[in-house]
C-alpha cells in the first residue's frame, strides 16, 4: 500500500462553455483572471435589488446582512399583525351583528301593539 502515489483530490471546474466537470487541477490549463463581474440593478432579482444597491453605494456587509435578515422578518411580522387585525375585525363584526339582532328581537317582542294616544280614548 505504501507504493501507491499520493491521492490528489479532484475539484469541480466550470468550463468556458458553462459545463461543470471533475478535473485534476494540475492537468488544467492556466486561466487568465477576468475582470469584475458587472451586474446591473434591473437584471437583479427583486429580493436582491436592495442588497446590490447597498453594496454598490459602498455600504458595508453588516448593512447588507441586516437587509437580508430583517427584510423577510419585517414582512413576516407585518403579515402576522395584519392577520391578527383581520381576525379582530371579524370578531367585532360578528359581535356587533349579534348585539343588533338581540336588541331588535327584544324591542320588537316587548312593543305594545295597542294604540295609544288621543284617538285610542
XYZ file of C-alpha atoms in Angstrom:
121
model
C 0.000 0.000 0.000
C 2.913 2.353 0.548
C 3.831 2.095 -3.128
C 0.689 3.921 -4.292
C 1.031 7.573 -5.296
C -0.431 10.233 -3.044
C -4.112 10.890 -3.621
C -4.807 14.172 -5.340
C -8.357 15.398 -4.829
C -10.429 16.203 -7.872
C -12.133 19.556 -7.978
C -15.223 20.743 -9.774
C -14.318 23.113 -12.577
C -16.618 25.177 -14.762
C -15.553 25.144 -18.383
C -15.887 28.251 -20.585
C -18.995 26.765 -22.208
C -20.686 26.569 -18.789
C -20.383 22.833 -18.111
C -19.143 21.597 -14.748
C -16.638 18.730 -14.726
C -14.466 16.925 -12.209
C -10.848 17.555 -13.104
C -7.380 17.390 -11.675
C -6.276 20.983 -11.050
C -2.715 20.182 -12.125
C -3.866 18.996 -15.574
C -5.918 22.110 -16.357
C -4.564 24.984 -18.426
C -3.952 28.202 -16.568
C -6.920 30.540 -16.906
C -6.442 34.229 -17.176
C -8.161 36.173 -14.398
C -11.194 38.048 -15.625
C -12.291 41.498 -14.534
C -15.035 42.160 -12.004
C -18.481 40.966 -12.914
C -20.882 43.821 -13.546
C -24.497 43.124 -12.598
C -26.982 45.796 -13.476
C -29.706 46.543 -10.934
C -32.535 45.996 -13.379
C -31.271 42.458 -14.044
C -31.158 41.504 -10.372
C -33.998 39.527 -8.847
C -36.383 41.735 -6.855
C -35.397 40.410 -3.446
C -31.710 41.186 -4.013
C -32.004 44.655 -5.509
C -31.656 46.454 -2.171
C -28.557 44.477 -1.319
C -26.970 45.204 -4.687
C -27.713 48.901 -4.334
C -26.278 48.871 -0.823
C -23.103 47.143 -1.963
C -22.784 49.434 -4.960
C -23.094 52.555 -2.854
C -20.313 51.489 -0.506
C -22.426 50.355 2.434
C -20.727 47.657 4.473
C -21.546 43.997 4.646
C -23.279 44.465 8.002
C -25.980 46.605 6.427
C -26.441 44.101 3.642
C -26.686 41.240 6.129
C -29.210 43.225 8.146
C -31.266 43.772 4.996
C -31.141 40.088 4.161
C -32.146 39.097 7.695
C -34.592 41.813 8.706
C -36.333 42.183 5.327
C -38.182 38.855 5.442
C -38.536 39.182 9.212
C -40.327 42.516 8.769
C -42.610 41.070 6.093
C -43.488 38.157 8.365
C -44.192 40.427 11.322
C -46.413 42.741 9.273
C -48.291 39.749 7.877
C -48.895 38.407 11.380
C -50.111 41.814 12.560
C -52.447 42.106 9.562
C -53.839 38.628 10.206
C -54.486 39.470 13.869
C -56.215 42.726 12.947
C -58.354 40.947 10.365
C -59.405 38.351 12.948
C -60.261 41.060 15.494
C -62.283 42.957 12.886
C -64.198 39.780 12.033
C -64.941 39.089 15.703
C -66.105 42.693 16.197
C -68.361 42.366 13.145
C -69.927 39.141 14.396
C -70.430 40.536 17.919
C -71.955 43.733 16.540
C -74.345 41.749 14.354
C -75.296 39.565 17.332
C -75.965 42.579 19.583
C -78.094 44.310 16.934
C -80.081 41.118 16.306
C -80.744 40.549 20.008
C -81.730 44.178 20.620
C -84.119 44.158 17.646
C -85.766 40.930 18.752
C -86.148 42.111 22.359
C -87.556 45.520 21.427
C -89.933 44.064 18.835
C -91.417 41.483 21.223
C -91.938 43.977 24.045
C -93.514 46.633 21.865
C -97.205 47.136 22.636
C -99.348 46.692 19.563
C -102.292 48.577 21.070
C -102.888 52.169 20.040
C -102.042 54.855 22.474
C -102.676 58.468 22.263
C -105.608 60.726 21.669
C -107.571 58.591 19.200
C -107.497 55.478 21.391
C -109.611 57.121 24.128
